[in-house]
Amino acid sequence: MKILKLRFKNINSLKGEHEVDFTQPPFVQNNLFAITGPTGSGKTTLLDVISLALFNQVPRLGKMSTNEIVKKGAILTRNQSEAFAEVTYACITGEYSSRWEISTNRNGNLRDYEMFLADTAQVNLDLKKSEVPGKNEELIGLNYEQFIKSVVLAQGDFAKFLQVKKEERGELLEKITGTGIYRKLGQLAFFKYRDLESAVKKQQDKITTFEEQLISQEEFEENKKQAQHIQDLKDKLQKEVENLNIQITDKKNLIELEKNIQGVENEHLENNKEKNTFEKEKGDALNKHQELQDFTNEINSWNYTTSQLEQLNEKRVNTEEKLKKLSKKLQQNKTNFSSLFGLNTQEDNFTQSLNDYKQQVRNLYSERQNIVTEFKTLSKNIQQQLMSFNLVLYQNNPLETKREVNILVQKKNKEKENLEDEHSFSTTIDFELEQEKIQLQLKNIRAAEKKHLEIELLKKESVKESELLEKNQLDLKKLPQQIKGFQQEIKLQKAQLEAKQNAQKVADLQKKLDDYRQDLQPETPCPLCGSKEHPFAEHLPVNDDKISTEISVLQQSLHQTQKQLTQAETQLEGLQQQNSTLEKKILEIENKIKFQQQNYQEKFAREIKLLNENNFAELEGRFNKKTKALQKYKDILEQLIQLQKLQESIDELNDLLKRGIHKKEAIQSLYKGEDFEKEIGTTEKDYLTLTQENKQLTNEQKAIFEELDQLEKQQEKTKQTLEIEFKNLGYSCIASAIDKLLPPSLFKKYSEELQALKNKQIRLSSRLEELKNQQKDLLEKTTKKPLEELKENSKDQENKRKEAEIQLNELQRIIKNQEQYLKQISKIKAGISQQLKTNKRWKILNDLIGDSKGKKFNDYAQDLTLSQLLMLANKRLVLLTDRYKMDKPLADEDDSLVAIDEHMGGQRRSVKTLSGGETFLLSLALALALSDFASRNVEINSLFIDEGFGTLDPETLDQTLDTLEVLQAKSSKMIGVISHVTSLKERIATQIQLSQNGQGYSSLKVV
């Protein structure tokens, strides 16, 4: 992976848009370059741009979001509304550009950030912004943590890494290399084995629980024998109960059968009674009906003809009534034609006259409708035009509207003349050209006003800075005297403190002698003088702590005075620097004012001349007024043209109104009604309907008379035949015979009742015989014992069977539980045996690498990692210095890493004893080794090394730069060194220089 280009805008202190192209000179000639500049100029911002554009993260701040940017005041340059960071890089699959950007909305609030990833053709990949960091990780082959350890090397972490204790070094190594997986594996082995052992313990506890529920084998066998005995007894009792239940059932069936036989016999007698009653009440009528069945066709014909004659006579009467009513309607229709339309229905050519009349009236209506449509369309158009002038159309009197339009035309002409007099306008004026001239003048006036305001603001700023400079100068006059006073006071306090400290030393010496006095023993020589007599061993002098208190007070007072002196000196230096900056700034502002005033006088000479009598607002108002007047003049001209067209349209509308009235009068001379089409249609329809209906009724009346004559002849013939036959049967007339016929429904009912009685008699006889045969069979096999005795015996035997079943169930429960417990114990034991085989592997793994914190395996893995890292570091270190090699500490050595001093015969030294420059060389070797280590699966062709060169002496610095040049030449890496060391800047020709511009902003230049 290699970084090809950086583009960014408004990131941190680097205001504006910047670009660093590593594929262009001078980087193509020398891939070793320096990023230089004073502290706070934004050197590290270049590294922020890379990580922000690729991963939306910054090493110093973490993951970025809108809230984080607002809260920390980071990334977006102060007072700017947008920013972006873009990195173009090359990897195995090609070249890509990753971009991060953010901006503010119109309210000044930050929008959410956006991220894009484009290919070689600058086509954005279809990715959400949250997916871009992951895609970059996939293309580069490094995640964010690996990237900042492989591409961006910060020395502080590695200098710390050299000197910390073993346990803390393991944590740092784990963090730097990202090898925390080994700790997790150790914890996983420990907790997995613990869970497996816990599972075995739970199964063993289950076995114990089941074993506590078991009974003895002797008791188990005895229960099985007793259960078999009770089972046999239960089966025997079950059979006895079943036999008794069969006898009870047979006894009940016999009793029930005897009841059924008695019921069937009673039902048979009742059916005979019903049959006799039917013969007496309905038999004679049924027989007479059946006697007349041979004449059914003739009787039906007689009845049908009689009914038809009655209906035809009724129909004849109705038809005569309808003809009378229809004659009245035809007379009314004739009257309607005459009164409404002036037509006579009796004329021979009535139909033709009617059609001619309708065509004539419809033509008049059509012509009038066309006029009305044209009138409405023109009215609507006129009304829409009048609305723009706040006028309305009087449709019934258009000339009144025209009068109001004429008044408005006179008013507009007067306004037009006033504008022409005031502004010298004419109808031949080019409105667009005149408008452009006015707008150009307005634009120049506004630009002049803006420039004038800028000059005034600069003057105010100059006054403000001058006032601040004057105030600072007053403060500067006071500070030297204050500093001198603090210095004299410090000398005095130091002298007083020294005197008190000397007194304290004397007191301490006296106190030490007093301690010796306390240890003197009678007849024992004094360790100082050798005397065995100790006259001063008693009555020891009292210690005085007052001197200690005074020393403490003097020390605090001296510290406070020194602090005040430092503050005053710092304030003095700050004010001097600030005044120097202010003087430069004031001079720059005054030069700028002079330049801008000259530019203002030259560029806006014409506008300044116009300002002699007016201010900017009044001048701008005058031109704005002329612009509005020009637009008003243009509008009036357009309105006058529109009003002229309206006058013509109103005249046309008035002509249409007259023509419409003429057509309406012509229609009224032919038709007196309100709705011609409805009334002519209804009247004509009534005429046709009534004429047709009169014809139909006349034909129908003729047909009725013919059918009546035919039916009367047929009725007479049937009468002669039936009278002869019915006399032979004893009937005096046809009517008396027909009266004896039953209605069909009643005849059917009587016949069905008789047949039902006969069928029931046969069925009851058959049922009675069947029941008596069943009674005979049951009597042969049923016991003579009473039913109650059988029930009592069955109940006793059933109770005995239930008692045996209860005992049997209890024994079977005990037996079944015993068998299930033994089965469960066997199953659990088999599972435990299998689980112990599995646990054995995890036990070995737990013994080797497992513990609750993962320390055992992590320490082992980090020790291997440290060995590999030190091996790679020593390869780099030999290029930097031939004196040292790094090694792990032995058991009896300090926890910090060891430096083997080859110049001292291989002496092992703690890295804590090294100088700052030597520590930097070792930490740089470690950093380079980690870059090799972290990128062992990915080719890294870009490397940035942060601050740390300031601790090196000139010779070592040259050697270090030689090493970096060799590293760059051998690996073709692009190496960037971030530093402010002067000699380093002189040694490395290619540089990205950053400088501070004031007001917190910086600029970037490639040299």
Tab-separated table of N, CA and C in Angstrom, residues 333-410:
chain	number	residue	atom	x	y	z
A	333	ASN	N	-104.936	14.934	-26.376
A	333	ASN	CA	-103.693	15.039	-27.140
A	333	ASN	C	-103.877	15.973	-28.340
A	334	LYS	N	-105.003	15.899	-28.996
A	334	LYS	CA	-105.312	16.779	-30.120
A	334	LYS	C	-105.323	18.237	-29.673
A	335	THR	N	-105.911	18.488	-28.477
A	335	THR	CA	-105.969	19.843	-27.921
A	335	THR	C	-104.556	20.377	-27.636
A	336	ASN	N	-103.649	19.497	-27.083
A	336	ASN	CA	-102.277	19.913	-26.768
A	336	ASN	C	-101.523	20.323	-28.034
A	337	PHE	N	-101.626	19.547	-29.095
A	337	PHE	CA	-100.948	19.877	-30.341
A	337	PHE	C	-101.404	21.232	-30.876
A	338	SER	N	-102.670	21.486	-30.712
A	338	SER	CA	-103.234	22.719	-31.260
A	338	SER	C	-102.790	23.937	-30.450
A	339	SER	N	-102.857	23.808	-29.057
A	339	SER	CA	-102.583	24.969	-28.203
A	339	SER	C	-101.085	25.301	-28.122
A	340	LEU	N	-100.206	24.251	-28.004
A	340	LEU	CA	-98.761	24.489	-27.820
A	340	LEU	C	-98.028	24.742	-29.125
A	341	PHE	N	-98.381	23.969	-30.156
A	341	PHE	CA	-97.573	23.984	-31.368
A	341	PHE	C	-98.336	24.475	-32.619
A	342	GLY	N	-99.700	24.687	-32.454
A	342	GLY	CA	-100.475	25.171	-33.607
A	342	GLY	C	-100.626	24.118	-34.687
A	343	LEU	N	-100.674	22.805	-34.313
A	343	LEU	CA	-100.778	21.720	-35.281
A	343	LEU	C	-102.108	20.999	-35.119
A	344	ASN	N	-102.655	20.442	-36.258
A	344	ASN	CA	-103.923	19.714	-36.246
A	344	ASN	C	-103.640	18.253	-36.564
A	345	THR	N	-104.003	17.335	-35.603
A	345	THR	CA	-103.708	15.907	-35.785
A	345	THR	C	-104.628	15.254	-36.811
A	346	GLN	N	-105.703	15.953	-37.237
A	346	GLN	CA	-106.640	15.361	-38.177
A	346	GLN	C	-106.186	15.546	-39.619
A	347	GLU	N	-105.170	16.329	-39.837
A	347	GLU	CA	-104.704	16.544	-41.211
A	347	GLU	C	-104.142	15.254	-41.794
A	348	ASP	N	-104.276	15.119	-43.115
A	348	ASP	CA	-103.786	13.894	-43.759
A	348	ASP	C	-102.259	13.799	-43.704
A	349	ASN	N	-101.603	14.933	-43.853
A	349	ASN	CA	-100.125	14.939	-43.856
A	349	ASN	C	-99.585	15.412	-42.498
A	350	PHE	N	-100.256	14.976	-41.379
A	350	PHE	CA	-99.863	15.431	-40.032
A	350	PHE	C	-98.401	15.074	-39.706
A	351	THR	N	-98.002	13.884	-40.043
A	351	THR	CA	-96.627	13.434	-39.703
A	351	THR	C	-95.580	14.312	-40.376
A	352	GLN	N	-95.786	14.636	-41.660
A	352	GLN	CA	-94.829	15.475	-42.381
A	352	GLN	C	-94.818	16.902	-41.813
A	353	SER	N	-96.017	17.404	-41.518
A	353	SER	CA	-96.109	18.746	-40.927
A	353	SER	C	-95.368	18.815	-39.586
A	354	LEU	N	-95.539	17.739	-38.803
A	354	LEU	CA	-94.876	17.695	-37.485
A	354	LEU	C	-93.359	17.702	-37.642
A	355	ASN	N	-92.845	16.907	-38.575
A	355	ASN	CA	-91.375	16.841	-38.769
A	355	ASN	C	-90.819	18.179	-39.261
A	356	ASP	N	-91.539	18.838	-40.186
A	356	ASP	CA	-91.090	20.141	-40.679
A	356	ASP	C	-91.062	21.172	-39.552
A	357	TYR	N	-92.100	21.127	-38.732
A	357	TYR	CA	-92.191	22.054	-37.596
A	357	TYR	C	-91.015	21.864	-36.625
A	358	LYS	N	-90.738	20.604	-36.285
A	358	LYS	CA	-89.641	20.324	-35.341
A	358	LYS	C	-88.302	20.786	-35.894
A	359	GLN	N	-88.063	20.570	-37.162
A	359	GLN	CA	-86.786	20.959	-37.766
A	359	GLN	C	-86.610	22.470	-37.737
A	360	GLN	N	-87.728	23.210	-38.020
A	360	GLN	CA	-87.666	24.660	-38.037
A	360	GLN	C	-87.321	25.222	-36.649
A	361	VAL	N	-88.006	24.698	-35.629
A	361	VAL	CA	-87.771	25.193	-34.261
A	361	VAL	C	-86.370	24.819	-33.790
A	362	ARG	N	-85.964	23.587	-34.087
A	362	ARG	CA	-84.624	23.151	-33.645
A	362	ARG	C	-83.507	23.962	-34.293
A	363	ASN	N	-83.689	24.342	-35.531
A	363	ASN	CA	-82.694	25.189	-36.196
A	363	ASN	C	-82.547	26.523	-35.478
A	364	LEU	N	-83.706	27.105	-35.084
A	364	LEU	CA	-83.666	28.375	-34.362
A	364	LEU	C	-82.959	28.224	-33.013
A	365	TYR	N	-83.298	27.113	-32.309
A	365	TYR	CA	-82.646	26.860	-31.004
A	365	TYR	C	-81.133	26.686	-31.179
A	366	SER	N	-80.697	25.954	-32.193
A	366	SER	CA	-79.272	25.702	-32.434
A	366	SER	C	-78.530	27.006	-32.724
A	367	GLU	N	-79.146	27.858	-33.559
A	367	GLU	CA	-78.507	29.124	-33.886
A	367	GLU	C	-78.382	30.002	-32.641
A	368	ARG	N	-79.442	29.994	-31.820
A	368	ARG	CA	-79.388	30.804	-30.594
A	368	ARG	C	-78.332	30.248	-29.613
A	369	GLN	N	-78.238	28.906	-29.552
A	369	GLN	CA	-77.262	28.289	-28.642
A	369	GLN	C	-75.825	28.630	-29.045
A	370	ASN	N	-75.563	28.660	-30.342
A	370	ASN	CA	-74.231	29.036	-30.824
A	370	ASN	C	-73.888	30.456	-30.394
A	371	ILE	N	-74.914	31.330	-30.518
A	371	ILE	CA	-74.709	32.717	-30.106
A	371	ILE	C	-74.442	32.786	-28.599
A	372	VAL	N	-75.210	31.985	-27.806
A	372	VAL	CA	-75.036	31.974	-26.340
A	372	VAL	C	-73.642	31.467	-25.966
A	373	THR	N	-73.198	30.389	-26.645
A	373	THR	CA	-71.859	29.824	-26.358
A	373	THR	C	-70.769	30.840	-26.647
A	374	GLU	N	-70.896	31.472	-27.815
A	374	GLU	CA	-69.903	32.479	-28.187
A	374	GLU	C	-69.934	33.650	-27.201
A	375	PHE	N	-71.163	33.997	-26.747
A	375	PHE	CA	-71.337	35.090	-25.784
A	375	PHE	C	-70.653	34.740	-24.446
A	376	LYS	N	-70.842	33.483	-23.959
A	376	LYS	CA	-70.253	33.056	-22.673
A	376	LYS	C	-68.731	33.009	-22.752
A	377	THR	N	-68.227	32.488	-23.876
A	377	THR	CA	-66.760	32.396	-24.032
A	377	THR	C	-66.129	33.778	-24.026
A	378	LEU	N	-66.744	34.677	-24.809
A	378	LEU	CA	-66.207	36.026	-24.877
A	378	LEU	C	-66.365	36.742	-23.538
A	379	SER	N	-67.485	36.481	-22.846
A	379	SER	CA	-67.716	37.102	-21.526
A	379	SER	C	-66.648	36.651	-20.532
A	380	LYS	N	-66.359	35.343	-20.546
A	380	LYS	CA	-65.349	34.789	-19.619
A	380	LYS	C	-63.984	35.406	-19.883
A	381	ASN	N	-63.630	35.528	-21.151
A	381	ASN	CA	-62.343	36.104	-21.529
A	381	ASN	C	-62.256	37.563	-21.090
A	382	ILE	N	-63.346	38.302	-21.332
A	382	ILE	CA	-63.381	39.722	-20.951
A	382	ILE	C	-63.299	39.859	-19.430
A	383	GLN	N	-64.047	38.989	-18.716
A	383	GLN	CA	-64.072	39.054	-17.251
A	383	GLN	C	-62.682	38.814	-16.659
A	384	GLN	N	-61.946	37.832	-17.239
A	384	GLN	CA	-60.594	37.541	-16.751
A	384	GLN	C	-59.670	38.738	-16.955
A	385	GLN	N	-59.841	39.430	-18.090
A	385	GLN	CA	-58.997	40.604	-18.347
A	385	GLN	C	-59.386	41.769	-17.434
A	386	LEU	N	-60.696	41.880	-17.163
A	386	LEU	CA	-61.170	42.976	-16.307
A	386	LEU	C	-60.714	42.800	-14.857
A	387	MET	N	-60.498	41.518	-14.411
A	387	MET	CA	-60.097	41.262	-13.024
A	387	MET	C	-58.766	41.925	-12.704
A	388	SER	N	-57.865	41.974	-13.695
A	388	SER	CA	-56.558	42.597	-13.453
A	388	SER	C	-56.690	44.103	-13.245
A	389	PHE	N	-57.860	44.682	-13.635
A	389	PHE	CA	-58.096	46.126	-13.454
A	389	PHE	C	-59.139	46.388	-12.369
A	390	ASN	N	-59.520	45.301	-11.596
A	390	ASN	CA	-60.533	45.415	-10.532
A	390	ASN	C	-61.866	45.919	-11.081
A	391	LEU	N	-62.249	45.480	-12.318
A	391	LEU	CA	-63.532	45.819	-12.933
A	391	LEU	C	-64.339	44.554	-13.132
A	392	VAL	N	-65.682	44.718	-13.248
A	392	VAL	CA	-66.561	43.575	-13.485
A	392	VAL	C	-67.337	43.807	-14.778
A	393	LEU	N	-67.835	42.693	-15.350
A	393	LEU	CA	-68.578	42.764	-16.612
A	393	LEU	C	-70.077	42.748	-16.324
A	394	TYR	N	-70.801	43.726	-16.873
A	394	TYR	CA	-72.264	43.740	-16.785
A	394	TYR	C	-72.776	43.050	-18.049
A	395	GLN	N	-73.107	41.742	-17.934
A	395	GLN	CA	-73.460	40.963	-19.134
A	395	GLN	C	-74.752	41.454	-19.779
A	396	ASN	N	-75.674	41.935	-18.975
A	396	ASN	CA	-76.938	42.420	-19.538
A	396	ASN	C	-76.797	43.833	-20.137
A	397	ASN	N	-75.690	44.506	-19.820
A	397	ASN	CA	-75.484	45.860	-20.330
A	397	ASN	C	-73.975	46.075	-20.542
A	398	PRO	N	-73.377	45.456	-21.575
A	398	PRO	CA	-71.922	45.581	-21.814
A	398	PRO	C	-71.466	47.009	-22.025
A	399	LEU	N	-72.333	47.883	-22.524
A	399	LEU	CA	-71.924	49.260	-22.794
A	399	LEU	C	-71.590	50.006	-21.500
A	400	GLU	N	-72.237	49.591	-20.370
A	400	GLU	CA	-71.912	50.198	-19.083
A	400	GLU	C	-70.472	49.835	-18.683
A	401	THR	N	-70.088	48.591	-18.964
A	401	THR	CA	-68.696	48.155	-18.692
A	401	THR	C	-67.729	48.938	-19.563
A	402	LYS	N	-68.105	49.156	-20.816
A	402	LYS	CA	-67.228	49.894	-21.727
A	402	LYS	C	-67.015	51.328	-21.224
A	403	ARG	N	-68.054	51.899	-20.636
A	403	ARG	CA	-67.930	53.262	-20.105
A	403	ARG	C	-66.876	53.306	-18.984
A	404	GLU	N	-66.879	52.289	-18.087
A	404	GLU	CA	-65.898	52.242	-16.989
A	404	GLU	C	-64.488	52.019	-17.537
A	405	VAL	N	-64.373	51.222	-18.611
A	405	VAL	CA	-63.062	50.991	-19.229
A	405	VAL	C	-62.522	52.288	-19.814
A	406	ASN	N	-63.392	53.069	-20.434
A	406	ASN	CA	-62.963	54.345	-21.017
A	406	ASN	C	-62.413	55.274	-19.935
A	407	ILE	N	-63.082	55.283	-18.768
A	407	ILE	CA	-62.602	56.113	-17.645
A	407	ILE	C	-61.210	55.670	-17.215
A	408	LEU	N	-61.015	54.337	-17.128
A	408	LEU	CA	-59.711	53.790	-16.708
A	408	LEU	C	-58.626	54.127	-17.732
A	409	VAL	N	-58.958	54.129	-19.027
A	409	VAL	CA	-57.984	54.478	-20.080
A	409	VAL	C	-57.518	55.911	-19.897
A	410	GLN	N	-58.465	56.806	-19.588
A	410	GLN	CA	-58.106	58.205	-19.364
A	410	GLN	C	-57.151	58.348	-18.180
